[in-house]
Tab-separated table of C-alpha atoms and ligand atoms in Angstrom:
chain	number	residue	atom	x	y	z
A	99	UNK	CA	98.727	87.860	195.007
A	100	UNK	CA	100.435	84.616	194.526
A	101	UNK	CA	99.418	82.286	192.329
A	102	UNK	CA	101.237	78.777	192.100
A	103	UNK	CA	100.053	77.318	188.705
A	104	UNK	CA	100.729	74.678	186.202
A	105	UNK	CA	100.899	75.027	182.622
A	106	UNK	CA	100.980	72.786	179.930
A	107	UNK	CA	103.962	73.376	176.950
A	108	UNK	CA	104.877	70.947	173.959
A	109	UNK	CA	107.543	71.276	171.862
A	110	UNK	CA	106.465	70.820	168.506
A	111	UNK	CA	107.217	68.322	165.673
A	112	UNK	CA	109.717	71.177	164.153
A	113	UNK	CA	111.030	71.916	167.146
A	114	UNK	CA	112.272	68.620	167.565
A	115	UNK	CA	113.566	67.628	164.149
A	116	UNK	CA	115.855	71.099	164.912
A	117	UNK	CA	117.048	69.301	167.685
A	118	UNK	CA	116.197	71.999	169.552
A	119	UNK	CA	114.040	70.037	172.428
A	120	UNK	CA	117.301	70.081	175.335
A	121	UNK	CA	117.559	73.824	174.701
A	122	UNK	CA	114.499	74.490	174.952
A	123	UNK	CA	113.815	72.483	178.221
A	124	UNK	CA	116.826	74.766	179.579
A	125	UNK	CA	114.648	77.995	179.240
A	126	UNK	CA	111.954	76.565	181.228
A	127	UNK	CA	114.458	75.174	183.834
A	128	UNK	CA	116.651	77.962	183.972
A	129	UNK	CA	114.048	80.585	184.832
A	130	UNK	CA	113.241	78.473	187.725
A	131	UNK	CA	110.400	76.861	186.727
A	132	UNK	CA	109.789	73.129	188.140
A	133	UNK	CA	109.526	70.426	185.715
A	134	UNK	CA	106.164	67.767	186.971
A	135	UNK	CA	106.019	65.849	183.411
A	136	UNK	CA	107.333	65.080	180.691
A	137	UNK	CA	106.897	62.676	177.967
A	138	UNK	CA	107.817	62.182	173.835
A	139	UNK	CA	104.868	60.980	171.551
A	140	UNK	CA	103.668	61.173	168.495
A	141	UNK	CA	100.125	62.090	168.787
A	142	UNK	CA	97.057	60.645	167.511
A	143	UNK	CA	94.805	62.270	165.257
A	144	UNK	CA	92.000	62.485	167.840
A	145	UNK	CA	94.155	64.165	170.831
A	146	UNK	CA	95.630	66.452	168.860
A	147	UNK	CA	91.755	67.616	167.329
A	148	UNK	CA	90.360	67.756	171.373
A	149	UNK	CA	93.873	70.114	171.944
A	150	UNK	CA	93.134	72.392	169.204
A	151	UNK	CA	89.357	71.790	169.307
A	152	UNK	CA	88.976	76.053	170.145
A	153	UNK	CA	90.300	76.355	166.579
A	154	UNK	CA	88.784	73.365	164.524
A	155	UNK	CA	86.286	76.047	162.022
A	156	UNK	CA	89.681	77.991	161.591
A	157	UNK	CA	90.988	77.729	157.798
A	158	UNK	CA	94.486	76.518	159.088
A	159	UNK	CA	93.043	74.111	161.061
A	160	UNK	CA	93.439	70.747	159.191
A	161	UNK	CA	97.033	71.953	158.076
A	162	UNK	CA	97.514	72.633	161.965
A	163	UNK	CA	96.282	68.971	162.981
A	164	UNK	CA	98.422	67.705	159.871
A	165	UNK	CA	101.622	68.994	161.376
A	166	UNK	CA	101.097	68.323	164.983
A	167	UNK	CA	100.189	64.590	164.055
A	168	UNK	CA	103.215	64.074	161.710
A	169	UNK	CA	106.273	63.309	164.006
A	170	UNK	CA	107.130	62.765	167.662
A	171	UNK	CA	106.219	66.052	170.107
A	172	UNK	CA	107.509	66.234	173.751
A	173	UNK	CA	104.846	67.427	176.151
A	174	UNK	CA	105.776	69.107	179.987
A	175	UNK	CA	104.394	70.330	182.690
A	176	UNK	CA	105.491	73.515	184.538
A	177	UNK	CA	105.062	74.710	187.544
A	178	UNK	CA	105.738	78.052	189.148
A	179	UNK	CA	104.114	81.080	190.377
A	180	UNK	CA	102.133	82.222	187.559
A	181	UNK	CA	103.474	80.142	185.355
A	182	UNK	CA	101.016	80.525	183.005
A	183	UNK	CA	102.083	83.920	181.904
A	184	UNK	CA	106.168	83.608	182.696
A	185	UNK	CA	106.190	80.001	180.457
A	186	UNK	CA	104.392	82.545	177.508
A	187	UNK	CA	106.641	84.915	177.829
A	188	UNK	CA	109.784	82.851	177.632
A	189	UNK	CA	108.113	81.425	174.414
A	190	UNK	CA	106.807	84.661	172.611
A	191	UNK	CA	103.714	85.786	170.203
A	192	UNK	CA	102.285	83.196	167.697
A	193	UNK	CA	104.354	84.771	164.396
A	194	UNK	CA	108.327	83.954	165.333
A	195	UNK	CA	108.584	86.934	162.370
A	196	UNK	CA	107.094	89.298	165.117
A	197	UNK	CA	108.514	87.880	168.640
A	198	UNK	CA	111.641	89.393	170.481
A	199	UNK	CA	114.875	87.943	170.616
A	200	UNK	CA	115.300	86.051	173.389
A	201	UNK	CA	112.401	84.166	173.254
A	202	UNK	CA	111.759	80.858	171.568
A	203	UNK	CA	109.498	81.843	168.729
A	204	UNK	CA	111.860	84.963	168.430
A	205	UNK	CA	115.225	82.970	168.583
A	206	UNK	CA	113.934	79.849	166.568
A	207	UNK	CA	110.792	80.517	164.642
A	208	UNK	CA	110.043	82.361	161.008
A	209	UNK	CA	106.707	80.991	159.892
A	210	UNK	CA	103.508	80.980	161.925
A	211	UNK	CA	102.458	77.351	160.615
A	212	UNK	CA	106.041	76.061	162.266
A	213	UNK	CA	106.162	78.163	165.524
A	214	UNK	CA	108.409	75.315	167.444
A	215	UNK	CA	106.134	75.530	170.749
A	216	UNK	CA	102.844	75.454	172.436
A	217	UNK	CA	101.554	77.104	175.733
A	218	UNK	CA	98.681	77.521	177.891
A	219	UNK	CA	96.984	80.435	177.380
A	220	UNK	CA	94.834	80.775	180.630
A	221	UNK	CA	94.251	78.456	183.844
A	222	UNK	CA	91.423	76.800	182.135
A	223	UNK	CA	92.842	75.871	179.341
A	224	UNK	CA	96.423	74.675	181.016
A	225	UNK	CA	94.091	72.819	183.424
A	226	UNK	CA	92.096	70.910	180.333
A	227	UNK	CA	95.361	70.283	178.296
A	228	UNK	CA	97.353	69.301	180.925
A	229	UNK	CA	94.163	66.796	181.566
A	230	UNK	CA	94.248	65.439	178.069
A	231	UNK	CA	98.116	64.996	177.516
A	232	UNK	CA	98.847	63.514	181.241
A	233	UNK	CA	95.797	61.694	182.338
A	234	UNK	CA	98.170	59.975	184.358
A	235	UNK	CA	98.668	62.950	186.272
A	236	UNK	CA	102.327	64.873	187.179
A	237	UNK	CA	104.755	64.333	189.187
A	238	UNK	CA	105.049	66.515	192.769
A	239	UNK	CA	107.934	66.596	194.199
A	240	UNK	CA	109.928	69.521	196.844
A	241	UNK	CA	112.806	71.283	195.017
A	242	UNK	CA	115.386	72.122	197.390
A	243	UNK	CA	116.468	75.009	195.786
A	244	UNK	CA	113.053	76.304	196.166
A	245	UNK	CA	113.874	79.036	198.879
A	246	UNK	CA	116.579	80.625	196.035
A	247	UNK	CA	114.385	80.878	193.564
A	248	UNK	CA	111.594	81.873	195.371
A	249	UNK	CA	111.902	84.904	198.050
A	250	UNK	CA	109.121	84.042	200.525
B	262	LIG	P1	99.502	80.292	170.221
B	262	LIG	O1	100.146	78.983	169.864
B	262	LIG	O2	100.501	81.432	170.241
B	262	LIG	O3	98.682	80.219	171.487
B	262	LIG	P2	96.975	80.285	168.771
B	262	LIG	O4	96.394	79.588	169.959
B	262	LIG	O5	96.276	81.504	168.270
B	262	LIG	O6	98.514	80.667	169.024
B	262	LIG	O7	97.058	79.273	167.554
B	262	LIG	C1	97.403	77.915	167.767
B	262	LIG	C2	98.365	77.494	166.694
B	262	LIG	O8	97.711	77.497	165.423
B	262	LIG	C3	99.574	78.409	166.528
B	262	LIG	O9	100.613	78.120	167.428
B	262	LIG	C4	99.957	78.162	165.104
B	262	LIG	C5	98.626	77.902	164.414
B	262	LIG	N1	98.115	79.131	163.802
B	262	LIG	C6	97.514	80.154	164.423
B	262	LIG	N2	97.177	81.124	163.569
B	262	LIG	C7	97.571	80.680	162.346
B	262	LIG	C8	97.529	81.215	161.036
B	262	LIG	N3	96.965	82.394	160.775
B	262	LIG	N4	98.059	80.471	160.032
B	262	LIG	C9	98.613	79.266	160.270
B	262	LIG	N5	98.688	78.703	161.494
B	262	LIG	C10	98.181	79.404	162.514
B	263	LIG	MG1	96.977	79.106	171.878
């Protein structure tokens, strides 16, 4: 069945120090995924505690709200079908030690705690995140390359 979904991915506050936010954006874009927002902030204490609110009684937790808070991020919205699972495959498993080449974490990542990247891990959680970083909502708009990506 298809499933056209939207899923929420940030480049972390490593991943942009590295300079690594264009390339990055180029995975996403070159799969054929369609970019509906995007926006650099730095984000406050309490949106980056409701974002990783699933893992607040986790002992990395205040070093994880630490890091997220402690520089600019750039936040997106995807769009594709099942874009859920295709944008967490292009980024890879949590430990960059343990993901593939070819993905981000696997290309980019060697500790856990600085993984580069964040991604929706099921339709409600893309649809609450993508609530809380763009209350202003996305952009929609027709790609006209659509029918070349997509067969039917
Ligand atoms: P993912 O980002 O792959 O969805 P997650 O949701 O389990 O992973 O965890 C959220 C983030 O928390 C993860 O990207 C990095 C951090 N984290 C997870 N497990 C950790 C650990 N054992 N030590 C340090 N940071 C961890
Ligand atoms: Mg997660």
């Amino acid at each position: 069945m298809i499933t056209m979904q939207t899923t929420f991915v940030m480049v972390k506050p490593d991943g942009v120090q590295r300079g690594l936010v264009g390339k990055i954006i180029d995975r996403f874009e070159e799969k054929g995924l369609r970019l509906v927002g995007l926006k650099q902030l730095t984000p406050t204490h309490e949106l980056a505690a409701s974002h990783y609110a699933v893992h607040s009684e986790r002992p990395f937790y205040p070093g994880l709200l630490k890091f997220i808070t402690s520089g600019p991020v750039v936040a997106m919205a995807w769009s594709g079908v099942e874009a859920i699972k295709v944008a967490r495959n292009i980024i890879g498993p949590t430990n960059g030690r343990d993901a593939s080449p070819g993905t981000i974490r696997g290309d980019w990542a060697m500790d856990i705690g600085h993984n580069i990247i964040h991604g929706s891990d099921a339709e409600e959680t893309a649809e609450f995140e993508l609530g809380l970083w763009f209350p202003e909502g996305l952009v929609d708009w027709k790609r006209a390359a659509e029918d070349w990506v997509y067969e039917e």
